[in-house]
Amino acid sequence: MKFKILICIIFFIVSAQKSQSQNYQVYNFNQLEPLLNLKNDTTYVINFWATWCKPCIEEMPAFNQLHLNYISQKVAVILVSLDFGNNYQSRIYKFAQKHSLKPQIIILDDPKSNIWIDKVSPEWSGAIPATLIYNRNKRMFFEQSFNYKELEEKLKNFIE
Amino acid sequence: MFHQNIKIMKTTIILILFMMLSLSSLFAQGYKVGDKAADFNLTNIDGKKISLYNYKSAEKGAIVIFTCNHCPYAKAYEDRIIELDKEFKAKGFPVIAINSNDPELAPEDSYDKMIIRANEKGFTFPYLFDSKQEVYKIYGAKRTPHVYLLEKNGGNFIVKYIGAIDDNYNDVTAVDQKYVSNAVNSLLSGKNPDPNFTKAIGCTIKDKNYLKE
């Protein structure tokens, strides 16, 4: 009996940990699309990335910093991961923990990318990293890597 | 006075025209469907050079694919690229794969590692190293994998389709549209591919100059 309880406890701890590491929302494009077209007073900085994408990872601190520096303003940084394959939830979780990523992370799992790339921006070839900055008045798309200074300069076009 | 004004106007017009020209060349990056594809002469994994215009199996055309070792999208398509070559080489449209990544930025994509990967996977097609990173710029490839389907017309190779291999990188059993396969079959039956342009998520081609932008 005691043994069974112990097993239960272990199972509970393991499953609790598992759920902690697998709490990112997985969207298809139809579910993500409203987030790319909100008409409120916030400016959205939406970065498309993946844990295996080297230039994406290199620019992640810039997005993290932007989020922290503008936390009191109406700016929302959202990291849309395009990871796929085995254990992508825990891969993203580990990466986010290691780099103390604070922005919201969403997973976009929708292989029919030919249909949705143009809906993000007709300028997008499909290569990542890619970043969309928009608010209700303005929209700009960047298929490039950013450092913090460049990223903040782009954001300032929207909030000043 | 009047003459001087005309002179100034002329200079201004010439200046504006020049600016427009340089702007348009800035935006005219790479090929569109219908363009004539330039030849390339790159080193294959066996150490020999391969030129598109002298490649014998390219009787009717070629499936030129910018790809690489490290990118998960490229990896996901390796088996499908082998299948394309097996199916269409005999019909005059062989695959020619090109790696344009700078190995300093993507160490897995070095020439030596290309040889290893091609052997592991049993590539049936040339896997060329664009060591000067020139060919991908001429073609306008943005990501890996990125396909340029070319058809031989007279002595020229004409771009007939640009884009993805199919519409599902993640799951080959869930593919609805085999874009490249359908496009080659269209050409074989004397028709133009439809669609002739598609997009897909992929890895950027790793180039120091591009990353600096």
XYZ file of N, CA, C and O in Angstrom, chain A residues 52 54-55 82 84-85 109-114 116-118 121-122 124-128 143-145, chain B residues 72-73 104-105 142-143 167-170 174-176 179 198-204 206 210-211 213:
200
model
N 16.107 26.026 -33.246
C 17.247 25.542 -34.031
C 17.781 26.595 -34.996
O 18.742 26.356 -35.718
N 19.778 29.613 -35.838
C 20.882 30.319 -35.187
C 20.690 31.846 -35.167
O 20.796 32.460 -34.109
N 20.399 32.470 -36.319
C 20.201 33.924 -36.259
C 19.007 34.331 -35.387
O 19.003 35.427 -34.816
N 8.256 28.436 -34.534
C 7.902 27.542 -35.637
C 8.581 26.186 -35.468
O 8.757 25.443 -36.426
N 9.187 22.338 -34.767
C 8.342 21.171 -35.033
C 9.173 19.923 -34.740
O 10.372 20.011 -34.461
N 8.563 18.778 -34.801
C 9.288 17.530 -34.560
C 9.168 17.086 -33.111
O 8.324 17.580 -32.369
N 1.876 25.853 -35.342
C 2.075 24.547 -35.978
C 1.080 24.442 -37.125
O -0.047 24.009 -36.948
N 1.512 24.893 -38.283
C 0.622 24.880 -39.454
C 1.461 24.740 -40.714
O 1.986 25.715 -41.242
N 1.649 23.500 -41.167
C 2.565 23.263 -42.292
C 2.123 23.899 -43.611
O 2.949 24.044 -44.504
N 0.867 24.300 -43.729
C 0.418 24.857 -45.020
C 0.889 26.298 -45.160
O 0.081 27.231 -45.324
N 2.197 26.481 -45.083
C 2.724 27.840 -44.993
C 2.550 28.643 -46.279
O 2.522 29.859 -46.249
N 2.422 27.966 -47.412
C 2.205 28.718 -48.658
C 0.933 29.562 -48.571
O 0.844 30.633 -49.167
N -0.409 30.797 -45.625
C -0.445 31.850 -44.599
C 0.716 32.836 -44.599
O 0.604 33.897 -43.992
N 1.826 32.530 -45.277
C 2.960 33.463 -45.264
C 2.548 34.841 -45.788
O 2.844 35.868 -45.179
N 1.817 34.863 -46.895
C 1.360 36.140 -47.458
C 0.405 36.878 -46.525
O 0.281 38.098 -46.603
N 2.670 38.763 -44.196
C 3.098 39.870 -45.037
C 3.449 39.361 -46.423
O 4.194 38.393 -46.555
N 2.943 40.035 -47.467
C 3.319 39.636 -48.841
C 4.817 39.799 -49.088
O 5.348 39.205 -50.010
N 7.140 38.720 -47.188
C 7.886 37.642 -46.546
C 8.143 36.494 -47.514
O 7.204 35.959 -48.094
N 9.436 36.124 -47.672
C 9.765 34.976 -48.525
C 9.506 33.662 -47.804
O 9.341 32.625 -48.437
N 9.502 33.711 -46.478
C 9.312 32.497 -45.688
C 10.525 32.159 -44.820
O 10.469 31.266 -43.988
N 11.640 32.888 -45.038
C 12.834 32.630 -44.240
C 12.673 33.228 -42.843
O 12.030 34.267 -42.686
N 13.232 32.548 -41.842
C 13.241 33.107 -40.491
C 14.678 33.387 -40.059
O 15.581 32.716 -40.543
N 12.177 41.022 -42.809
C 12.802 39.694 -42.948
C 14.301 39.898 -42.741
O 15.053 40.045 -43.692
N 14.716 39.982 -41.503
C 16.103 40.293 -41.177
C 16.360 39.993 -39.699
O 15.438 39.708 -38.950
N 17.630 40.069 -39.312
C 18.002 39.937 -37.904
C 18.109 41.329 -37.286
O 18.424 42.290 -37.982
N 16.535 22.125 -40.401
C 15.528 21.077 -40.191
C 14.538 20.932 -41.357
O 14.065 19.831 -41.623
N 14.240 22.036 -42.038
C 13.345 21.938 -43.200
C 14.048 21.203 -44.333
O 13.440 20.374 -45.011
N 31.397 29.131 -42.076
C 31.807 29.812 -40.843
C 30.591 30.143 -39.980
O 30.683 30.224 -38.757
N 29.456 30.353 -40.632
C 28.226 30.641 -39.900
C 27.437 29.373 -39.618
O 26.698 29.301 -38.641
N 16.164 32.492 -51.192
C 16.079 33.161 -49.889
C 16.225 32.187 -48.745
O 16.483 32.591 -47.618
N 15.952 30.932 -48.992
C 15.849 29.999 -47.862
C 16.207 28.595 -48.336
O 16.333 28.345 -49.532
N 3.457 20.939 -49.984
C 2.804 21.830 -49.010
C 2.767 21.282 -47.589
O 1.950 21.728 -46.786
N 3.661 20.326 -47.270
C 3.734 19.904 -45.871
C 5.124 19.377 -45.528
O 5.447 18.231 -45.803
N 5.939 20.263 -44.914
C 7.298 19.849 -44.565
C 7.304 18.821 -43.446
O 8.191 17.999 -43.333
N 6.287 18.889 -42.611
C 6.303 18.135 -41.366
C 5.897 16.681 -41.546
O 6.420 15.798 -40.886
N 0.725 13.767 -45.137
C -0.354 14.765 -45.127
C -0.214 15.780 -46.267
O -0.875 16.820 -46.263
N 0.643 15.479 -47.231
C 0.831 16.399 -48.358
C -0.403 16.391 -49.262
O -0.894 15.331 -49.635
N -0.900 17.590 -49.575
C -2.011 17.710 -50.531
C -1.482 18.031 -51.924
O -1.963 17.507 -52.909
N 3.965 20.259 -55.247
C 4.183 21.362 -56.183
C 5.200 21.036 -57.283
O 4.923 21.215 -58.457
N 5.366 29.397 -55.190
C 4.825 29.132 -53.850
C 5.840 29.592 -52.807
O 7.006 29.818 -53.115
N 5.347 29.715 -51.571
C 6.225 30.093 -50.468
C 6.233 28.989 -49.422
O 5.298 28.200 -49.342
N 7.276 28.971 -48.630
C 7.335 28.035 -47.510
C 8.268 28.605 -46.467
O 9.152 29.400 -46.784
N 8.054 28.187 -45.234
C 8.993 28.564 -44.171
C 10.296 27.804 -44.406
O 10.288 26.634 -44.789
N 11.401 28.470 -44.196
C 12.694 27.809 -44.354
C 13.758 28.567 -43.598
O 13.492 29.609 -43.006
N 14.974 28.018 -43.621
C 16.097 28.676 -42.949
C 16.677 29.705 -43.912
O 16.754 29.460 -45.107
N 17.132 30.814 -43.374
C 17.811 31.786 -44.236
C 19.079 31.160 -44.787
O 19.675 30.292 -44.153
N 22.788 31.308 -45.088
C 23.700 31.948 -44.131
C 24.829 32.679 -44.851
O 25.711 32.058 -45.431
N 24.474 39.246 -45.530
C 23.033 39.306 -45.306
C 22.732 39.550 -43.837
O 21.891 40.360 -43.481
N 23.462 38.865 -42.967
C 23.183 38.977 -41.535
C 23.466 40.375 -41.002
O 22.876 40.801 -40.033
N 22.789 43.099 -42.469
C 21.780 44.056 -42.929
C 20.874 44.519 -41.811
O 20.518 43.737 -40.948
